[in-house]
């Protein structure tokens, strides 16, 4: 893949134009990364307001009707429902894997089958998230869609 980079001091806002012949998995991954990087969320962590990128989120979790974003070294309390997060960021790689967790699939290092049709997702930060069997079919379909070039396949 050819990459060109240009500095232009008179522009008001940074922007990226991305050209591709066919929407492959590599293209989809790059576009998802860029879209997630430009998405900013805010919440409270240790009594201070924190602004962070969607790319930094490993997973969202709901505990006692409160929603948290788990980053590499921080847990941030959000003022948004888990269902709303799943709906907003589904096409960027976030999927519900159990009743209380929406997982960023780009942070998965490996998957390990368990008893009772469950799967354990091992994240690249060492954490483990259980994918319950009632969410497994949707999760597998989601991964298959991603492996075929993603959701926004406009070049058919």
Coordinates of N, CA and C in Angstrom, one line a residue:
X1 N 0.8 -1.2 0.0 CA 0.0 0.0 0.0 C 0.9 1.2 0.0
X2 N 0.6 2.1 -0.9 CA 1.4 3.4 -1.0 C 0.8 4.4 0.0
X3 N 1.6 5.1 0.7 CA 1.2 6.1 1.7 C 1.9 7.4 1.4
X4 N 1.2 8.5 1.2 CA 1.7 9.8 1.0 C 1.4 10.7 2.2
X5 N 2.3 11.5 2.6 CA 2.0 12.4 3.8 C 2.4 13.8 3.4
X6 N 1.6 14.8 3.6 CA 1.8 16.1 3.3 C 1.5 17.1 4.4
X7 N 2.4 18.0 4.7 CA 2.1 19.1 5.6 C 1.7 20.3 4.9
X8 N 0.5 20.8 5.3 CA 0.0 22.0 4.7 C -0.4 23.0 5.9
X9 N 0.3 24.0 6.1 CA 0.2 24.9 7.2 C -1.1 25.8 7.2
X10 N -1.6 26.0 6.0 CA -2.7 26.9 5.9 C -4.1 26.3 6.0
X11 N -4.2 25.0 6.3 CA -5.5 24.4 6.4 C -6.0 24.6 7.8
X12 N -7.4 24.6 7.9 CA -8.0 24.9 9.2 C -8.2 23.6 10.1
X13 N -8.3 22.5 9.4 CA -8.5 21.2 10.1 C -7.8 20.1 9.4
X14 N -7.1 19.2 10.2 CA -6.5 18.0 9.6 C -7.5 17.2 8.9
X15 N -7.2 16.5 7.8 CA -8.1 15.6 7.2 C -7.3 14.5 6.4
X16 N -8.0 13.4 6.2 CA -7.4 12.3 5.5 C -8.3 11.9 4.3
X17 N -7.8 11.8 3.1 CA -8.5 11.2 2.0 C -7.9 9.8 1.7
X18 N -8.7 8.8 1.7 CA -8.3 7.4 1.6 C -8.9 6.8 0.3
X19 N -8.0 6.4 -0.6 CA -8.5 5.8 -1.8 C -8.1 4.3 -1.8
X20 N -9.1 3.5 -2.3 CA -8.8 2.1 -2.4 C -9.5 1.5 -3.6
X21 N -8.9 0.5 -4.2 CA -9.5 -0.2 -5.3 C -10.6 -1.1 -4.9
X22 N -10.4 -1.9 -3.8 CA -11.3 -2.9 -3.3 C -11.3 -2.8 -1.8
X23 N -12.4 -2.9 -1.1 CA -12.5 -2.8 0.3 C -12.1 -4.1 0.9
X24 N -10.9 -4.3 1.3 CA -10.4 -5.5 1.9 C -10.4 -5.4 3.4
X25 N -10.1 -6.4 4.1 CA -10.0 -6.4 5.5 C -9.0 -5.4 6.0
X26 N -7.9 -5.3 5.3 CA -6.9 -4.3 5.7 C -7.4 -2.9 5.6
X27 N -8.1 -2.6 4.5 CA -8.7 -1.3 4.3 C -9.7 -1.0 5.4
X28 N -10.6 -1.9 5.7 CA -11.6 -1.8 6.7 C -11.0 -1.5 8.1
X29 N -10.0 -2.3 8.4 CA -9.3 -2.1 9.7 C -8.7 -0.7 9.8
X30 N -8.1 -0.2 8.8 CA -7.5 1.1 8.8 C -8.6 2.2 8.9
X31 N -9.6 2.1 8.2 CA -10.7 3.0 8.3 C -11.4 3.0 9.6
X32 N -11.6 1.8 10.2 CA -12.2 1.7 11.5 C -11.3 2.4 12.6
X33 N -10.0 2.1 12.4 CA -9.0 2.7 13.4 C -9.1 4.3 13.3
X34 N -9.1 4.8 12.1 CA -9.2 6.3 11.9 C -10.5 6.8 12.5
X35 N -11.6 6.1 12.2 CA -12.9 6.6 12.7 C -13.0 6.6 14.2
X36 N -12.4 5.5 14.8 CA -12.4 5.4 16.3 C -11.5 6.4 16.9
X37 N -10.4 6.7 16.2 CA -9.5 7.7 16.8 C -10.1 9.0 16.8
X38 N -10.9 9.4 15.8 CA -11.5 10.7 15.8 C -12.7 10.8 16.8
X39 N -13.2 9.6 17.2 CA -14.3 9.7 18.2 C -13.8 9.9 19.6
X40 N -14.2 10.9 20.2 CA -13.8 11.3 21.6 C -14.9 11.1 22.6
X41 N -14.6 10.5 23.7 CA -15.6 10.3 24.8 C -15.1 11.0 26.0
X42 N -16.0 11.3 26.9 CA -15.5 11.9 28.2 C -16.3 11.2 29.3
X43 N -15.6 11.2 30.4 CA -16.2 10.6 31.6 C -15.4 11.0 32.8
X44 N -15.7 10.4 34.0 CA -15.0 10.8 35.2 C -14.2 9.6 35.6
X45 N -12.9 9.9 36.0 CA -12.0 9.0 36.5 C -11.3 9.6 37.7
X46 N -11.4 9.0 38.9 CA -10.7 9.6 40.1 C -11.1 11.0 40.3
X47 N -12.4 11.3 40.3 CA -12.9 12.7 40.5 C -12.4 13.8 39.6
X48 N -12.0 13.4 38.4 CA -11.6 14.4 37.4 C -12.2 14.0 36.0
X49 N -12.5 15.0 35.2 CA -13.0 14.7 33.9 C -11.9 14.3 33.0
X50 N -12.2 13.2 32.2 CA -11.2 12.7 31.3 C -11.7 12.6 29.9
X51 N -11.0 13.1 28.9 CA -11.3 13.0 27.5 C -10.4 11.9 26.9
X52 N -11.0 10.9 26.2 CA -10.2 9.8 25.6 C -10.7 9.4 24.3
X53 N -9.9 8.7 23.5 CA -10.3 8.2 22.2 C -11.0 6.9 22.3
X54 N -11.9 6.6 21.4 CA -12.6 5.3 21.4 C -11.6 4.2 21.1
X55 N -10.5 4.5 20.5 CA -9.4 3.5 20.2 C -8.8 3.0 21.5
X56 N -8.9 3.8 22.6 CA -8.3 3.4 23.8 C -9.1 2.5 24.7
X57 N -10.4 2.3 24.3 CA -11.3 1.5 25.0 C -11.2 0.0 24.7
X58 N -10.9 -0.8 25.8 CA -10.9 -2.3 25.7 C -12.3 -2.8 25.7
X59 N -13.1 -2.3 26.6 CA -14.5 -2.8 26.7 C -15.3 -1.8 27.6
X60 N -16.6 -1.8 27.4 CA -17.5 -1.1 28.2 C -18.3 -2.1 29.1
X61 N -18.5 -1.7 30.3 CA -19.2 -2.6 31.2 C -20.2 -1.9 32.1
X62 N -21.4 -2.5 32.3 CA -22.4 -2.0 33.2 C -22.4 -2.7 34.5
X63 N -22.3 -2.0 35.6 CA -22.3 -2.5 36.9 C -23.2 -1.7 37.8
X64 N -24.2 -2.3 38.4 CA -25.2 -1.6 39.2 C -25.8 -0.4 38.5
X65 N -26.2 -0.6 37.2 CA -26.8 0.5 36.4 C -25.9 1.7 36.2
X66 N -24.6 1.5 36.3 CA -23.6 2.5 36.0 C -22.7 1.9 34.9
X67 N -22.3 2.8 33.9 CA -21.5 2.3 32.8 C -20.1 2.8 32.9
X68 N -19.1 1.9 32.6 CA -17.7 2.2 32.7 C -17.0 1.8 31.4
X69 N -16.0 2.6 31.1 CA -15.1 2.3 30.0 C -13.8 1.9 30.6
X70 N -13.3 0.7 30.1 CA -12.0 0.2 30.6 C -10.9 0.5 29.6
X71 N -10.0 1.3 30.0 CA -8.8 1.7 29.2 C -7.7 0.9 29.7
X72 N -6.5 1.1 29.1 CA -5.3 0.3 29.5 C -5.0 0.5 31.0
X73 N -5.0 1.7 31.5 CA -4.6 1.9 32.9 C -5.6 2.7 33.6
X74 N -6.8 2.8 33.1 CA -7.8 3.7 33.7 C -9.2 3.1 33.5
X75 N -10.1 3.3 34.5 CA -11.5 3.0 34.4 C -12.3 4.3 34.5
X76 N -13.1 4.5 33.5 CA -13.8 5.8 33.4 C -15.3 5.6 33.5
X77 N -16.0 6.4 34.4 CA -17.4 6.3 34.5 C -18.1 7.2 33.4
X78 N -19.0 6.6 32.7 CA -19.7 7.3 31.6 C -21.1 7.6 32.0
X79 N -21.7 8.6 31.4 CA -23.1 8.9 31.5 C -23.9 8.5 30.3
X80 N -23.8 7.3 29.9 CA -24.5 6.7 28.7 C -24.8 5.3 29.0
X81 N -25.9 4.8 28.5 CA -26.3 3.4 28.7 C -25.4 2.5 27.8
X82 N -25.3 1.3 28.3 CA -24.5 0.3 27.5 C -25.1 0.0 26.2
X83 N -26.4 -0.1 26.1 CA -27.1 -0.3 24.8 C -26.9 0.8 23.8
X84 N -26.8 2.0 24.3 CA -26.5 3.1 23.4 C -25.1 3.1 22.9
X85 N -24.2 2.7 23.7 CA -22.8 2.5 23.3 C -22.7 1.4 22.2
X86 N -23.4 0.3 22.4 CA -23.3 -0.8 21.5 C -23.9 -0.3 20.1
X87 N -25.0 0.4 20.2 CA -25.7 0.8 18.9 C -24.8 1.8 18.2
X88 N -24.2 2.7 18.9 CA -23.4 3.8 18.3 C -22.1 3.3 17.7
X89 N -21.5 2.3 18.3 CA -20.1 1.9 17.9 C -20.0 0.4 17.4
X90 N -21.2 -0.2 17.1 CA -21.2 -1.5 16.5 C -20.3 -1.7 15.3
X91 N -20.5 -0.7 14.3 CA -19.8 -0.8 13.1 C -18.3 -0.5 13.2
X92 N -17.9 0.0 14.4 CA -16.5 0.3 14.6 C -15.8 -0.8 15.4
X93 N -16.5 -2.0 15.6 CA -15.8 -3.1 16.2 C -16.3 -3.4 17.7
X94 N -17.3 -2.7 18.1 CA -17.8 -3.0 19.5 C -19.1 -3.8 19.4
X95 N -19.0 -4.9 20.2 CA -20.2 -5.9 20.2 C -20.4 -6.4 21.6
X96 N -21.7 -6.6 21.9 CA -22.1 -7.2 23.2 C -21.7 -8.6 23.2
X97 N -21.0 -9.0 24.3 CA -20.6 -10.4 24.4 C -21.2 -11.1 25.7
X98 N -21.8 -10.3 26.5 CA -22.5 -10.9 27.6 C -23.5 -9.8 28.1
X99 N -24.3 -10.1 29.1 CA -25.3 -9.1 29.5 C -24.8 -7.8 29.9
X100 N -23.6 -7.7 30.4 CA -23.1 -6.5 31.0 C -21.8 -5.9 30.3
X101 N -21.4 -6.5 29.1 CA -20.2 -6.1 28.5 C -20.3 -5.9 27.0
X102 N -19.8 -4.8 26.5 CA -19.6 -4.5 25.1 C -18.1 -4.5 24.8
X103 N -17.6 -5.3 24.0 CA -16.2 -5.6 23.8 C -15.7 -4.9 22.5
X104 N -14.5 -4.4 22.5 CA -13.8 -3.9 21.3 C -13.0 -5.0 20.7
X105 N -13.5 -5.6 19.6 CA -12.9 -6.8 19.0 C -11.4 -6.5 18.6
X106 N -11.1 -5.3 18.3 CA -9.7 -5.0 17.9 C -8.7 -5.1 19.1
X107 N -9.2 -5.3 20.3 CA -8.3 -5.5 21.4 C -8.2 -7.0 21.8
X108 N -8.8 -7.9 21.1 CA -8.7 -9.3 21.3 C -7.4 -9.8 20.8
X109 N -6.6 -10.5 21.7 CA -5.4 -11.2 21.3 C -5.7 -12.6 20.8
X110 N -6.5 -13.3 21.6 CA -6.9 -14.7 21.2 C -8.2 -15.0 21.8
X111 N -8.8 -16.1 21.2 CA -10.1 -16.7 21.7 C -9.8 -18.1 22.1
X112 N -10.4 -18.5 23.3 CA -10.2 -19.8 23.8 C -11.6 -20.4 24.1
X113 N -11.9 -21.6 23.5 CA -13.2 -22.2 23.8 C -13.2 -22.7 25.2
X114 N -14.4 -22.7 25.9 CA -14.6 -23.2 27.2 C -15.8 -24.2 27.2
X115 N -16.0 -24.8 28.4 CA -17.1 -25.7 28.5 C -18.4 -24.9 28.4
X116 N -19.5 -25.6 28.1 CA -20.9 -25.1 28.0 C -21.0 -24.0 26.9
X117 N -20.3 -24.2 25.8 CA -20.4 -23.4 24.6 C -20.0 -22.0 24.8
X118 N -19.2 -21.7 25.8 CA -18.7 -20.3 26.1 C -17.3 -20.2 25.4
X119 N -16.9 -18.9 25.3 CA -15.6 -18.6 24.8 C -15.0 -17.6 25.6
X120 N -13.7 -17.7 25.9 CA -13.0 -16.7 26.7 C -12.2 -15.8 25.7
X121 N -12.4 -14.5 25.7 CA -11.6 -13.6 24.9 C -10.4 -13.1 25.8
X122 N -9.2 -13.4 25.3 CA -8.0 -12.9 26.0 C -7.6 -11.6 25.3
X123 N -7.6 -10.5 26.0 CA -7.3 -9.2 25.5 C -5.8 -8.9 25.4
X124 N -5.4 -8.0 24.6 CA -3.9 -7.7 24.5 C -3.3 -7.0 25.7
X125 N -4.2 -6.6 26.7 CA -3.7 -6.1 28.0 C -3.6 -7.2 29.1
X126 N -4.0 -8.4 28.7 CA -3.9 -9.5 29.7 C -5.3 -9.8 30.3
X127 N -6.3 -9.0 30.2 CA -7.6 -9.2 30.8 C -8.3 -10.3 30.0
X128 N -9.3 -11.0 30.7 CA -10.1 -12.0 30.1 C -11.5 -11.6 30.2
X129 N -12.3 -11.8 29.1 CA -13.7 -11.4 29.0 C -14.4 -12.7 28.5
X130 N -15.4 -13.1 29.2 CA -16.2 -14.3 28.8 C -17.3 -13.9 27.8
X131 N -17.3 -14.6 26.7 CA -18.4 -14.5 25.7 C -19.4 -15.6 26.0
X132 N -20.6 -15.2 26.5 CA -21.6 -16.2 26.9 C -22.2 -16.8 25.6
X133 N -22.7 -18.0 25.8 CA -23.3 -18.8 24.7 C -24.4 -18.1 24.0
X134 N -25.2 -17.3 24.7 CA -26.4 -16.7 24.1 C -25.9 -15.5 23.1
X135 N -24.7 -15.0 23.3 CA -24.2 -14.0 22.4 C -23.2 -14.5 21.4
X136 N -22.8 -15.8 21.5 CA -21.8 -16.4 20.7 C -22.1 -16.4 19.2
X137 N -23.3 -16.7 18.8 CA -23.7 -16.7 17.4 C -23.5 -15.4 16.8
X138 N -24.0 -14.3 17.5 CA -23.9 -13.0 16.9 C -22.5 -12.5 16.9
X139 N -21.7 -12.9 17.9 CA -20.3 -12.6 17.9 C -19.6 -13.2 16.7
X140 N -19.8 -14.5 16.5 CA -19.2 -15.2 15.3 C -19.6 -14.6 14.0
X141 N -20.8 -14.2 13.9 CA -21.3 -13.6 12.6 C -20.6 -12.2 12.4
X142 N -20.4 -11.5 13.5 CA -19.8 -10.2 13.5 C -18.3 -10.4 13.0
X143 N -17.6 -11.4 13.6 CA -16.2 -11.6 13.2 C -16.1 -12.0 11.7
X144 N -17.1 -12.9 11.2 CA -17.1 -13.3 9.8 C -17.3 -12.1 8.9
X145 N -18.2 -11.2 9.3 CA -18.4 -10.0 8.5 C -17.2 -9.2 8.4
X146 N -16.5 -9.0 9.6 CA -15.3 -8.2 9.6 C -14.2 -8.9 8.7
X147 N -14.1 -10.2 8.7 CA -13.1 -10.9 7.9 C -13.3 -10.8 6.4
X148 N -14.6 -10.5 6.1 CA -14.9 -10.4 4.7 C -14.8 -9.0 4.1
X149 N -14.3 -8.1 4.9 CA -14.1 -6.8 4.5 C -14.9 -5.7 5.2
X150 N -15.6 -6.1 6.2 CA -16.3 -5.1 7.0 C -17.7 -4.8 6.6
X151 N -18.3 -3.8 7.2 CA -19.7 -3.5 7.1 C -20.0 -2.5 6.0
X152 N -19.1 -1.6 5.7 CA -19.4 -0.6 4.7 C -18.9 -1.0 3.3
X153 N -19.3 -2.1 2.8 CA -18.7 -2.5 1.6 C -19.5 -1.9 0.4
X154 N -19.0 -0.8 -0.1 CA -19.6 0.0 -1.1 C -19.2 -0.3 -2.6
X155 N -18.2 -1.2 -2.7 CA -17.7 -1.4 -4.0 C -18.2 -2.7 -4.8
X156 N -19.3 -3.3 -4.3 CA -19.8 -4.5 -5.0 C -20.2 -4.2 -6.3

